Tab-separated table of C-alpha atoms and ligand atoms in Angstrom:
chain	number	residue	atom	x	y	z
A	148	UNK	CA	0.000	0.000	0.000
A	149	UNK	CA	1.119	3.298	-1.024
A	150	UNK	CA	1.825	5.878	2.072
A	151	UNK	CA	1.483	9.470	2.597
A	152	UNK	CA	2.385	12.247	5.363
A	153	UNK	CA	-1.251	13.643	4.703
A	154	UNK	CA	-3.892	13.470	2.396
A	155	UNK	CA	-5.899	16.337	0.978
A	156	UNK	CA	-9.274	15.779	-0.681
A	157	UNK	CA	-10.196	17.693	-3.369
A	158	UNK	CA	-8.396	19.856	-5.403
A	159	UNK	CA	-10.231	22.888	-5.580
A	160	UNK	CA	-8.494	26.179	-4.851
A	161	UNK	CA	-8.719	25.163	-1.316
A	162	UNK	CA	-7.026	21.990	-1.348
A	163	UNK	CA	-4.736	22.938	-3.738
A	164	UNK	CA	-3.510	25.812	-1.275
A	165	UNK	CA	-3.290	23.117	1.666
A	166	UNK	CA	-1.233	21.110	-0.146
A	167	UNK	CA	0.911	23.797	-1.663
A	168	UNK	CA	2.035	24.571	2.018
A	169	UNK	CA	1.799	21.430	3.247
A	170	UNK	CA	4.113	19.766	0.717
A	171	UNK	CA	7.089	21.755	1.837
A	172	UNK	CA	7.432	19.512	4.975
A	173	UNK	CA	5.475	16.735	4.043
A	174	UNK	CA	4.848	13.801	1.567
A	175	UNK	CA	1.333	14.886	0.255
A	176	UNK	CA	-1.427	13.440	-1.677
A	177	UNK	CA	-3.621	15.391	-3.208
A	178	UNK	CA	-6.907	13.513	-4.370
A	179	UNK	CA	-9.503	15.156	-6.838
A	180	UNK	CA	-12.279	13.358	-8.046
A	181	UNK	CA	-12.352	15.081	-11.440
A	182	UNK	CA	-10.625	17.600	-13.027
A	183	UNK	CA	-7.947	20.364	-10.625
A	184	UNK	CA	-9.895	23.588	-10.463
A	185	UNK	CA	-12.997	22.038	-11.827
A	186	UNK	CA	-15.710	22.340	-9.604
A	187	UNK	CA	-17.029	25.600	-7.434
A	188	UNK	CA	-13.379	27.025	-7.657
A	189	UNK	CA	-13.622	27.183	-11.986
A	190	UNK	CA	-17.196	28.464	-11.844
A	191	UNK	CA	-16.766	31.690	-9.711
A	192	UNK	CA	-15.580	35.196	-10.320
A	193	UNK	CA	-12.297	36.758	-9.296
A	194	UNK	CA	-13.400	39.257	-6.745
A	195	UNK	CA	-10.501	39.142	-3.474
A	196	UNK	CA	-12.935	42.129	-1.936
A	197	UNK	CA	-12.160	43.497	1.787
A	198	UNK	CA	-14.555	45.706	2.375
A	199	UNK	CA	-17.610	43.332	1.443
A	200	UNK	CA	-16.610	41.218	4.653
A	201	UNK	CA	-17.951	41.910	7.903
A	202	UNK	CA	-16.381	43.857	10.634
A	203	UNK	CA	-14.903	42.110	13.562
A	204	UNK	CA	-13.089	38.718	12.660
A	205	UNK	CA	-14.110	38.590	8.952
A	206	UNK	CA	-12.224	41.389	8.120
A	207	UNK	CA	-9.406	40.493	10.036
A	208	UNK	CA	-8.942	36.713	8.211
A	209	UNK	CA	-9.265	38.257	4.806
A	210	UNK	CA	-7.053	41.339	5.643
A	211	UNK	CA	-4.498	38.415	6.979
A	212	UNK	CA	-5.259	36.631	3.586
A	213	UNK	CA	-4.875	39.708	1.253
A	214	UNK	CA	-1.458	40.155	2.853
A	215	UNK	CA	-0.367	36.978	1.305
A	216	UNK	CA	-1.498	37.680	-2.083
A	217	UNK	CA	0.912	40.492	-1.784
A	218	UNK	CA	3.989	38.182	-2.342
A	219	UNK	CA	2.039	35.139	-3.875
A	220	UNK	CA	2.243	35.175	-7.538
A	221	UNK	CA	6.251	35.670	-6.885
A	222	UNK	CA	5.992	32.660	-4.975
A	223	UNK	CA	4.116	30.518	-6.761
A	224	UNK	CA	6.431	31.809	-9.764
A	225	UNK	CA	3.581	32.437	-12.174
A	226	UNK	CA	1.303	35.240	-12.786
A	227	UNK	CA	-2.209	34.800	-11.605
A	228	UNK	CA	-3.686	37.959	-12.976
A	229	UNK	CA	-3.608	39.771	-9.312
A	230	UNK	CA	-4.135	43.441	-9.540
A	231	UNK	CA	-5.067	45.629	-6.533
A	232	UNK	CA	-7.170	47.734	-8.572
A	233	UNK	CA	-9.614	48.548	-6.079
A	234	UNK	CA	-13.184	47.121	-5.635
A	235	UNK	CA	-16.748	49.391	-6.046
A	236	UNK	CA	-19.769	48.815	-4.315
A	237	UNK	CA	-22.420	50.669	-6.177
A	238	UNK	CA	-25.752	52.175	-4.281
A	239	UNK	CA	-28.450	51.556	-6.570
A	240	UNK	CA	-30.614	54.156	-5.324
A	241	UNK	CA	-31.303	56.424	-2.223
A	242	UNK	CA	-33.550	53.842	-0.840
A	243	UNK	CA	-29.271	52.205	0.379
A	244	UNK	CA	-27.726	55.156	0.656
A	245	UNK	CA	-28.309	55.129	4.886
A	246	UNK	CA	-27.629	51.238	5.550
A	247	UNK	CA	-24.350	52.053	2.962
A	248	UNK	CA	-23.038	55.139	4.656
A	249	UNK	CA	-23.134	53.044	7.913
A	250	UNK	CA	-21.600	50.245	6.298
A	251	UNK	CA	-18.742	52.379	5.334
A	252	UNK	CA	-18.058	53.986	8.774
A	253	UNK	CA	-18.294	50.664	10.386
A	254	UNK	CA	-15.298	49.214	7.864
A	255	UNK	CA	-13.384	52.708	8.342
A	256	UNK	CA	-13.197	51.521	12.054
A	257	UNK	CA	-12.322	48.331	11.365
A	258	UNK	CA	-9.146	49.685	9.617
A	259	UNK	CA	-9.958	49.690	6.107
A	260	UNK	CA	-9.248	52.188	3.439
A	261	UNK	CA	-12.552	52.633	2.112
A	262	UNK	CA	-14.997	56.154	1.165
A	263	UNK	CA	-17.869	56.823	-0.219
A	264	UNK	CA	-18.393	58.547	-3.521
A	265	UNK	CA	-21.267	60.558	-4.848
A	266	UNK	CA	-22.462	59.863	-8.233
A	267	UNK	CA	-20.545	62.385	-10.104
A	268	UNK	CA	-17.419	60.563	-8.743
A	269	UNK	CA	-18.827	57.261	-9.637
A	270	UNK	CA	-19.240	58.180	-13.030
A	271	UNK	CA	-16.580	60.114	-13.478
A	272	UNK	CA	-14.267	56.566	-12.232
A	273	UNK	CA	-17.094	54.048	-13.890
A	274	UNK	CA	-18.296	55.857	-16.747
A	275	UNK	CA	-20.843	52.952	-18.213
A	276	UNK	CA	-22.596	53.224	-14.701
A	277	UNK	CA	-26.544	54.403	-15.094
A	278	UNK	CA	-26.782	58.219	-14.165
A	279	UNK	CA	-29.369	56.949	-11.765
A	280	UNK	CA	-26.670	55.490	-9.187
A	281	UNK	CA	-26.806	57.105	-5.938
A	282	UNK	CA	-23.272	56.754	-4.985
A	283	UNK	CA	-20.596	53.969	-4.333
A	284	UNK	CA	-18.197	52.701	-1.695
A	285	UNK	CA	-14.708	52.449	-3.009
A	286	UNK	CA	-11.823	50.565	-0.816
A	287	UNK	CA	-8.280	50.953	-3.066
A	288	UNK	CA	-7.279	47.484	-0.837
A	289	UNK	CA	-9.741	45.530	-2.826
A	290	UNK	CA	-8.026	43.731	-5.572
A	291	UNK	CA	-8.726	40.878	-8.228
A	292	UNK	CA	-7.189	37.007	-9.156
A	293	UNK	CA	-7.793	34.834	-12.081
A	294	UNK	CA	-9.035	32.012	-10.069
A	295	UNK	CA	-8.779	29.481	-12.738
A	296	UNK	CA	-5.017	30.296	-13.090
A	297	UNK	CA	-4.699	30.353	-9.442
A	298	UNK	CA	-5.955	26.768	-8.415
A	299	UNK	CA	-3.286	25.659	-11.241
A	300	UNK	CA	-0.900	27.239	-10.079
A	301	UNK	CA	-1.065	26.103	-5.970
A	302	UNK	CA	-1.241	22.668	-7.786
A	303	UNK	CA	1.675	23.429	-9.982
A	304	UNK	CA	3.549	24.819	-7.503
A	305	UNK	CA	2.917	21.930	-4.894
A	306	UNK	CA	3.678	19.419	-7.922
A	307	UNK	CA	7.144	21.055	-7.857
A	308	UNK	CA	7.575	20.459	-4.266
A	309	UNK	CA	7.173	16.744	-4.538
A	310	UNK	CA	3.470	16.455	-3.879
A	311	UNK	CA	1.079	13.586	-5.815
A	312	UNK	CA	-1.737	14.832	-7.348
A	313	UNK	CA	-4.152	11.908	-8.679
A	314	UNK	CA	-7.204	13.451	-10.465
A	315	UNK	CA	-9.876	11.333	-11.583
A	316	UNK	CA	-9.944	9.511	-8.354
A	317	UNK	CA	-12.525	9.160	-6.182
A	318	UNK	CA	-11.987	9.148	-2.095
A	319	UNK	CA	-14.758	6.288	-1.356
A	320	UNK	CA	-14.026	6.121	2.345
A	321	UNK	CA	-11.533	7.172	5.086
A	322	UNK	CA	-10.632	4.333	6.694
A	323	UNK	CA	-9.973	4.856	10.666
A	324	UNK	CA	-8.955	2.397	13.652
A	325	UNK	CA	-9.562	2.872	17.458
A	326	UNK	CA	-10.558	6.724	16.716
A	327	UNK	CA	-7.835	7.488	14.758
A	328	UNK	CA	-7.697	7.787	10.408
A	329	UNK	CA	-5.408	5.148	9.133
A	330	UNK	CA	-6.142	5.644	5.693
A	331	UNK	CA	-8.117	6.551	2.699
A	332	UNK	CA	-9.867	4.228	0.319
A	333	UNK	CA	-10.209	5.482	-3.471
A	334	UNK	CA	-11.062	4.363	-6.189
A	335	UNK	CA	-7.373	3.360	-7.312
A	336	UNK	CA	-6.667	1.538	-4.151
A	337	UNK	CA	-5.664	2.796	-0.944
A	338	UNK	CA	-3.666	5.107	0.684
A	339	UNK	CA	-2.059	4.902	4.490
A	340	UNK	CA	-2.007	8.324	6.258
A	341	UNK	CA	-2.069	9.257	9.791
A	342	UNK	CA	-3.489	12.791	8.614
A	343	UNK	CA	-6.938	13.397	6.162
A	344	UNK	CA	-7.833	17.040	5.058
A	345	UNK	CA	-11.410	17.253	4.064
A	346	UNK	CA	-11.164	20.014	1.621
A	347	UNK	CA	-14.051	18.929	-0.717
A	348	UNK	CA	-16.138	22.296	-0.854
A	349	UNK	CA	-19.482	21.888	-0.930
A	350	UNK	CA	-19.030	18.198	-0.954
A	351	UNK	CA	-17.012	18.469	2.093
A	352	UNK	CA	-20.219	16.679	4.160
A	353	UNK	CA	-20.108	13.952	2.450
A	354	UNK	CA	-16.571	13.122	3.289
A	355	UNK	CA	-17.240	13.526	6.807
A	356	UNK	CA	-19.685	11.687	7.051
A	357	UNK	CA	-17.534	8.497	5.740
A	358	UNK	CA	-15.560	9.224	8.458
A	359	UNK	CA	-18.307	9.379	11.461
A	360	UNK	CA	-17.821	13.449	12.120
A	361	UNK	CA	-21.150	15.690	11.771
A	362	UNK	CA	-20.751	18.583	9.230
A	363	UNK	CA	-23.095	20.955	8.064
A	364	UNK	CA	-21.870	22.674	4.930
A	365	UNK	CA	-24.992	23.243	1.668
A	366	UNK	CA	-24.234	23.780	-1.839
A	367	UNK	CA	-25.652	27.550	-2.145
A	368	UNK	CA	-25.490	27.782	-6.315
A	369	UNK	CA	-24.742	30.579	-7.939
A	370	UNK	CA	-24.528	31.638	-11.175
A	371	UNK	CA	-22.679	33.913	-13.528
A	372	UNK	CA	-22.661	35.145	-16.995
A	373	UNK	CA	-19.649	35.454	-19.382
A	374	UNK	CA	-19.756	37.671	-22.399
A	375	UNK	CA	-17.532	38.073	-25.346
A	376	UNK	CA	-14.632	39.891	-25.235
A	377	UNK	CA	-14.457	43.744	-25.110
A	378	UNK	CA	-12.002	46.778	-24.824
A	379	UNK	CA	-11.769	47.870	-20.919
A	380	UNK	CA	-14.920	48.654	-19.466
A	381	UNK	CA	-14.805	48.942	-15.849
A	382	UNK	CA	-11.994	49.686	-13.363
A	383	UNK	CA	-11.540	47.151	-10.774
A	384	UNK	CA	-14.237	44.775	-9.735
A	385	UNK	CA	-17.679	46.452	-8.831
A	386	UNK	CA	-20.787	44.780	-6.428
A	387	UNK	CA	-24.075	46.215	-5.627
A	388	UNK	CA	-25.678	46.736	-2.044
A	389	UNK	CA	-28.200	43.963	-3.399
A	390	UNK	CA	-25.441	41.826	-3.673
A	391	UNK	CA	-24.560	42.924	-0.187
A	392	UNK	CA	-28.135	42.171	1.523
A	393	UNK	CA	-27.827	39.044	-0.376
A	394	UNK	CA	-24.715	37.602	0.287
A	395	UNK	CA	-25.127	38.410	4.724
A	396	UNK	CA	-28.823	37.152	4.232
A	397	UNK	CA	-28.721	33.626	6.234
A	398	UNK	CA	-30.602	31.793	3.834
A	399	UNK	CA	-33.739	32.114	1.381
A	400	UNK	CA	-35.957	34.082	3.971
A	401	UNK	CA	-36.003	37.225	4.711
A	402	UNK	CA	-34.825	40.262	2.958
A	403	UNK	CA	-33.418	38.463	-0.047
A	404	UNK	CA	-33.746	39.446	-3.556
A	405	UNK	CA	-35.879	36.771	-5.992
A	406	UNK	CA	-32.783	34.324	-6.604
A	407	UNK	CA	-30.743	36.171	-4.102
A	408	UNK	CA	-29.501	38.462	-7.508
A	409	UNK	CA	-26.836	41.114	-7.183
A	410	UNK	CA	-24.182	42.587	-8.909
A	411	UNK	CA	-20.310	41.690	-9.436
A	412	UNK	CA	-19.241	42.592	-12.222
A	413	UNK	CA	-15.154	42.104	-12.975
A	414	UNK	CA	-13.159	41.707	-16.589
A	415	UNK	CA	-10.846	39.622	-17.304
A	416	UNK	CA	-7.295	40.158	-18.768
A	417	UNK	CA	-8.565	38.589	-21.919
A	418	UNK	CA	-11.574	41.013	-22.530
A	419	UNK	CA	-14.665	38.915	-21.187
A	420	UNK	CA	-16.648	40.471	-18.472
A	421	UNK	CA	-17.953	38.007	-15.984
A	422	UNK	CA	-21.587	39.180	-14.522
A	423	UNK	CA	-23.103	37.748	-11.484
A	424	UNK	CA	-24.655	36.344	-9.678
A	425	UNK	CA	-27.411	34.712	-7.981
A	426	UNK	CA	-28.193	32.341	-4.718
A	427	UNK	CA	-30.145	29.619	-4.562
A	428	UNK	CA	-30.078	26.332	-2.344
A	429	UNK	CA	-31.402	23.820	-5.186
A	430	UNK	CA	-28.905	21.033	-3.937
A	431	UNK	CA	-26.528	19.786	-6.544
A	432	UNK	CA	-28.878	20.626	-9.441
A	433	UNK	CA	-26.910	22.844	-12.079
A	434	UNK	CA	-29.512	23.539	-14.546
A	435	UNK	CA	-30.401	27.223	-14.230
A	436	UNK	CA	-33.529	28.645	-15.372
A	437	UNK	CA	-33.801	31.789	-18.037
A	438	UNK	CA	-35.666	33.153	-15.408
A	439	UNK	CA	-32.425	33.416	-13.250
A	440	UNK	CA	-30.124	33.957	-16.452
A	441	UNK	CA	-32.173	36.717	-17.551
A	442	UNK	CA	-32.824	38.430	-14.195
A	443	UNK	CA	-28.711	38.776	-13.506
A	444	UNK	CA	-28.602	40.231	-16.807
A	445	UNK	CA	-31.532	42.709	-16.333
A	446	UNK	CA	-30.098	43.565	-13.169
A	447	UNK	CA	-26.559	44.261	-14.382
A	448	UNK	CA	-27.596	46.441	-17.535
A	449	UNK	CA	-29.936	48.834	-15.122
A	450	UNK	CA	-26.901	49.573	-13.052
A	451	UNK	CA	-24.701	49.360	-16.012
A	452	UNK	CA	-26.772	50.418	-19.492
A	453	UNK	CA	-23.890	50.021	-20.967
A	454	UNK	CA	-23.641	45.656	-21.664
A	455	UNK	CA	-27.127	46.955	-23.131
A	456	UNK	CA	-25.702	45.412	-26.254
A	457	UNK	CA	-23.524	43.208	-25.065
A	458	UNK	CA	-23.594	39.795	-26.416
A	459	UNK	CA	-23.333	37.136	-23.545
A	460	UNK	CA	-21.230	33.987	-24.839
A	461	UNK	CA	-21.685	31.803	-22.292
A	462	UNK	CA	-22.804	31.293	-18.344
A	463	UNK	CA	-21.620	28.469	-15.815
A	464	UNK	CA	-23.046	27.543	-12.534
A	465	UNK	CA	-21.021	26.909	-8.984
A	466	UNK	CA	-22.125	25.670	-5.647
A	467	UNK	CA	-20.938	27.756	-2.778
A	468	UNK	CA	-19.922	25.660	-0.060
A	469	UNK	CA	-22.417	27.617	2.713
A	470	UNK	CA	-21.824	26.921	6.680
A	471	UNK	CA	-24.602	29.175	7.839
A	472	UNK	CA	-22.471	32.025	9.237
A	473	UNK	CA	-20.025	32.933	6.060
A	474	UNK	CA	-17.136	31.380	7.729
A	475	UNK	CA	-15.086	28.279	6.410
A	476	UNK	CA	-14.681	25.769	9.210
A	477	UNK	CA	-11.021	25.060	9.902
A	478	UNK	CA	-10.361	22.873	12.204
A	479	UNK	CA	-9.256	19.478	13.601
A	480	UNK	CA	-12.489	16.822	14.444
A	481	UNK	CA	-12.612	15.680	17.761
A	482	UNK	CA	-14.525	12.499	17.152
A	483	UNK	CA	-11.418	11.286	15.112
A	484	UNK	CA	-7.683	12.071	15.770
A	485	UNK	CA	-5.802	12.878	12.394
A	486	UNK	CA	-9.118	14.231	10.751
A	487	UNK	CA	-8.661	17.946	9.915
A	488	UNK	CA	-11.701	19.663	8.280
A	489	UNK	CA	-10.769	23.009	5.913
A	490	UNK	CA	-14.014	23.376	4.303
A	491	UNK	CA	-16.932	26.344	4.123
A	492	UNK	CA	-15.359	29.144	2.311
A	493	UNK	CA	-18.974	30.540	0.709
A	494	UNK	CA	-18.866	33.070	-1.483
A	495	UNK	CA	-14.839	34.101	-0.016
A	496	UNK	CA	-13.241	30.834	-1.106
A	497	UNK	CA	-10.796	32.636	-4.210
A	498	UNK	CA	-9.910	35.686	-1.617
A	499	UNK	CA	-9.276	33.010	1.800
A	500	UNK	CA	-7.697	30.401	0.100
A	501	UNK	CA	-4.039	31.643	0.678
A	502	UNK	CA	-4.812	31.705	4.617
A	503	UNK	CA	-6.307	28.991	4.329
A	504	UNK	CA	-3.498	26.985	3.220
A	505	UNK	CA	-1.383	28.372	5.885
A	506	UNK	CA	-4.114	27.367	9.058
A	507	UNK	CA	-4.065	24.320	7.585
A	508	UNK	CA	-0.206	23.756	8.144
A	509	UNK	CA	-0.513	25.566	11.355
A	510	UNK	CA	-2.832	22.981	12.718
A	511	UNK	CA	-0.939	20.073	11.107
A	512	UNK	CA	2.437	20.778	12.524
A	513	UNK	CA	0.926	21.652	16.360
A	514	UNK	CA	2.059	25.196	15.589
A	515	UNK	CA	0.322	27.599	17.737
A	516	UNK	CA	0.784	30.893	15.232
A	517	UNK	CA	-1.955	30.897	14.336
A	518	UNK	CA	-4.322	30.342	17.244
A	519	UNK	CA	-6.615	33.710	17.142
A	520	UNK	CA	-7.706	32.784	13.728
A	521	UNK	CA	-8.194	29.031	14.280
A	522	UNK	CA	-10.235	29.542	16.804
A	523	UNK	CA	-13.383	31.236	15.273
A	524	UNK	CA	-13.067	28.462	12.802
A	525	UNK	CA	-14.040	25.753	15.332
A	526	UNK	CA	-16.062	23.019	13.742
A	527	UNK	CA	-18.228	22.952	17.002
A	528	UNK	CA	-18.552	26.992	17.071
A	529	UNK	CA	-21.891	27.933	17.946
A	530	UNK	CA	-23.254	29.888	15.323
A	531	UNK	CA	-22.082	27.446	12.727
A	532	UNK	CA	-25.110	25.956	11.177
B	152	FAD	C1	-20.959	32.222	-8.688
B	152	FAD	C2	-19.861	32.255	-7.676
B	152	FAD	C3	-19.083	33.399	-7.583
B	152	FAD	C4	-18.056	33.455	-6.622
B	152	FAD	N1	-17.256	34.552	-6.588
B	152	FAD	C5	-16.236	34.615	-5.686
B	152	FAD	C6	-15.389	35.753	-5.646
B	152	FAD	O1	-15.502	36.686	-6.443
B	152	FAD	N2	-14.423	35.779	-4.687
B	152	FAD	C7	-14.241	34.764	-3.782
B	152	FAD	O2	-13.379	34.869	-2.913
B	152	FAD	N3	-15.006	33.648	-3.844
B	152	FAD	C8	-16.004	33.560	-4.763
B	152	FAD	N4	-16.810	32.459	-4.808
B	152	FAD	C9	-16.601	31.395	-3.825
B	152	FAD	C10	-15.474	30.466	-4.225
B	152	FAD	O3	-15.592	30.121	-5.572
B	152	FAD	C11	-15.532	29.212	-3.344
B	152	FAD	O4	-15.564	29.559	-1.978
B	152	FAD	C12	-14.293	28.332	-3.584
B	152	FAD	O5	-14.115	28.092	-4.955
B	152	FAD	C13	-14.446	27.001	-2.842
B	152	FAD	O6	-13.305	26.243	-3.133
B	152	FAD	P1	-13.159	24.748	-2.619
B	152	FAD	O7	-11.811	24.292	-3.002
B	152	FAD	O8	-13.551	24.699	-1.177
B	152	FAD	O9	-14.310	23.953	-3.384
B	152	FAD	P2	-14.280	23.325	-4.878
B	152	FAD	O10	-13.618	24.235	-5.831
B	152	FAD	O11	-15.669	22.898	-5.186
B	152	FAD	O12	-13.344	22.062	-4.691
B	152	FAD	C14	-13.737	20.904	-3.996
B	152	FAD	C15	-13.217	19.717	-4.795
B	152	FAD	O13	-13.445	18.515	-4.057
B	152	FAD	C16	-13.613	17.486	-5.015
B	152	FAD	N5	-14.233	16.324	-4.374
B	152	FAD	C17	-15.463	16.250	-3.794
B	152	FAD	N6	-15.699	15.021	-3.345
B	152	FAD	C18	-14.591	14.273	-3.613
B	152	FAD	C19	-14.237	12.916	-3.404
B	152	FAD	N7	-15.061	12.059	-2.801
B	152	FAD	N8	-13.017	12.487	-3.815
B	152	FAD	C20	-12.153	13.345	-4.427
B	152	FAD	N9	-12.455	14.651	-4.677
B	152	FAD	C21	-13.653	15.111	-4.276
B	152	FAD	C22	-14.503	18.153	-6.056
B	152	FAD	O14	-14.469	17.456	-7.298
B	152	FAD	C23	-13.929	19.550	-6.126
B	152	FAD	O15	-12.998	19.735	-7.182
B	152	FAD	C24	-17.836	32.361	-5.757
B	152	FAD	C25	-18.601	31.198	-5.884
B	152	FAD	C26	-19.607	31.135	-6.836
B	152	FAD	C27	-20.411	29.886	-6.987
């Protein structure tokens, strides 16, 4: 039987981070059932955005994470399209303008370099932007990733370091003895670890269940239009306060838009403009309606007339790996020694993963640098879902 150090499942840009850091110490496996990158992690858009986090310990875990993009692509020894080009959150209308003005105090407090325009300025900065916007918050910290290019390149990168990356294989079971994991089971024979990291996303429930430990993590689908490609259009990457309401609404109740719609809108290096997005909880189901398709587009085009005409090429569909509180759960189960969970990430996944990959280590190596983020990651937390 084939042995590792540890074994990280899935090889989204989660667990492709996780075993990036990990396999500078360690003999690693990396397991992905399908393709690297090909799940929620190649279905998303490339937003690493600050101030759309919360105040308090949100902030501080991306702020931590944005620090490590700093240095990354250098790293990694690849470009992954990073730009600190700032991030826009536009106020539709008056009807925001109160709830927005207080959401920019509160994330001046929390340290964060962000202001709020008036509509002149946003036009002036965003010129396709309807005449009818209100106003915008603008942090300069926010910045932008080709998330495609970066899950390759963790992958690449820990390739290069000596890890094993099997795609196309299928973790069927982890295999554990008197409380402790032992092993994996795929479905190319088995592996002997001492150490699992459940990094499957949305699927990450599934693996814990096969290995007795209770996890409650939804697939919360979103969607997102790409069109074809077009001379510069926006400056950085731009949200909507809708897109704000919907993303901290706990679930489909409440005050959530009709398919929890709302703005991000971000361009690629190559021209195409990826427009989101929506929320749903339809389980694994990827077949969006036109009602959805066409209400992201409406949406987008009244804030920005300008993708009036537009021609939309293609859309793609990713489930958001949602804990209930719109924090990843990073931690080690208690029910089974050697069983590390890094799964959760939401609608943050692209801008955590680089802190994610270094918790990860921290908990694998008993380090203890980490400890004040770790532990509002606790699997057992109590406002996790
Ligand atoms: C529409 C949309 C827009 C988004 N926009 C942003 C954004 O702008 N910024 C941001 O920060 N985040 C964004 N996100 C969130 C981000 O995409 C996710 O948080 C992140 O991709 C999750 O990564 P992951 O590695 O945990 O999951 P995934 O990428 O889904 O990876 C999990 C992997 O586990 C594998 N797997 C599952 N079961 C098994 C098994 N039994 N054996 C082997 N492998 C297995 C899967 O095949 C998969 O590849 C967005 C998400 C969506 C859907």
């Amino acid at each position: 039987m084939e042995t590792a150090d540890a074994v990280v499942i899935g090889g989204g840009v989660i667990g492709t981070s996780i075993a990036y850091r990990l396999s500078e110490y360690r003999k690693v496996f990396l397991i992905e059932q399908g393709e690297i990158g090909a799940q929620t992690s190649g279905s998303c858009d490339k937003a690493i955005f600050l101030q759309s986090k919360k105040p308090g310990f949100p902030i501080k875990l991306a702020k931590a994470s944005r620090e490590i993009y700093e240095n990354l692509e250098g790293e990694l020894d690849t470009s992954v399209e990073f730009k600190k080009n700032g991030g826009m959150i536009v106020i539709e209308s008056e009807a925001y303008m109160d709830s927005m003005k207080k959401f920019v105090k509160e994330r001046e407090k929390a340290g964060i370099d962000v202001k709020l325009l008036d509509h002149k300025e946003v036009r002036a900065w965003q010129p396709g932007l309807s005449s009818d916007i209100a106003g915008a918050s603008w942090c300069a910290e926010d910045a932008e990733v080709n998330p495609l290019l970066l899950t390759q390149a963790f992958a690449q990168a820990a390739r290069r370091r000596g890890a094993d990356i099997r795609t196309h294989t299928e973790v069927t079971d982890i295999l554990c003895e008197r409380g402790k994991v032992v092993g994996v089971q795929t479905t190319h024979g088995r592996i002997a670890t001492e150490t699992v990291i459940n990094a499957a996303g949305p699927f990450a429930f599934r693996i814990a269940e096969m290995a007795g430990v209770g996890l409650t993590i939804m697939p919360r689908r979103g969607a997102v239009l790409i069109t074809e490609k077009l001379d510069p259009l926006i400056h950085g990457n731009i949200l909507c306060s809708q897109y704000i309401a919907a993303k901290h609404a706990a679930g489909d109740t409440g005050n959530v838009p009709p398919y929890g719609i709302g703005l991000s809108l971000g361009q690629t290096d190559s021209g195409n403009l990826l427009i989101g997005g929506s929320r749903e909880f339809k389980g694994f189901d990827k077949s969006v309606g036109p009602d959805v398709l066409s209400g992201i587009a409406k949406h987008a085009v009244r804030i920005a007339p300008v993708l009036k005409d537009v021609n939309i090429i293609r859309s793609m569909a990713g489930f958001r790996p949602f804990t209930g509180d719109g924090l990843p759960v990073v931690d080690k189960a208690k029910e089974v020694e050697g069983f590390i969970i890094a799964a959760g990430h939401e609608g943050d996944g692209i801008a955590l993963a680089p802190i994610t990959g270094q918790l990860v280590a921290s908990l694998v190596e008993n380090k203890d640098d980490y400890n004040d983020l770790l532990k509002p990651l606790r699997l057992d937390r109590p406002q996790a879902v």
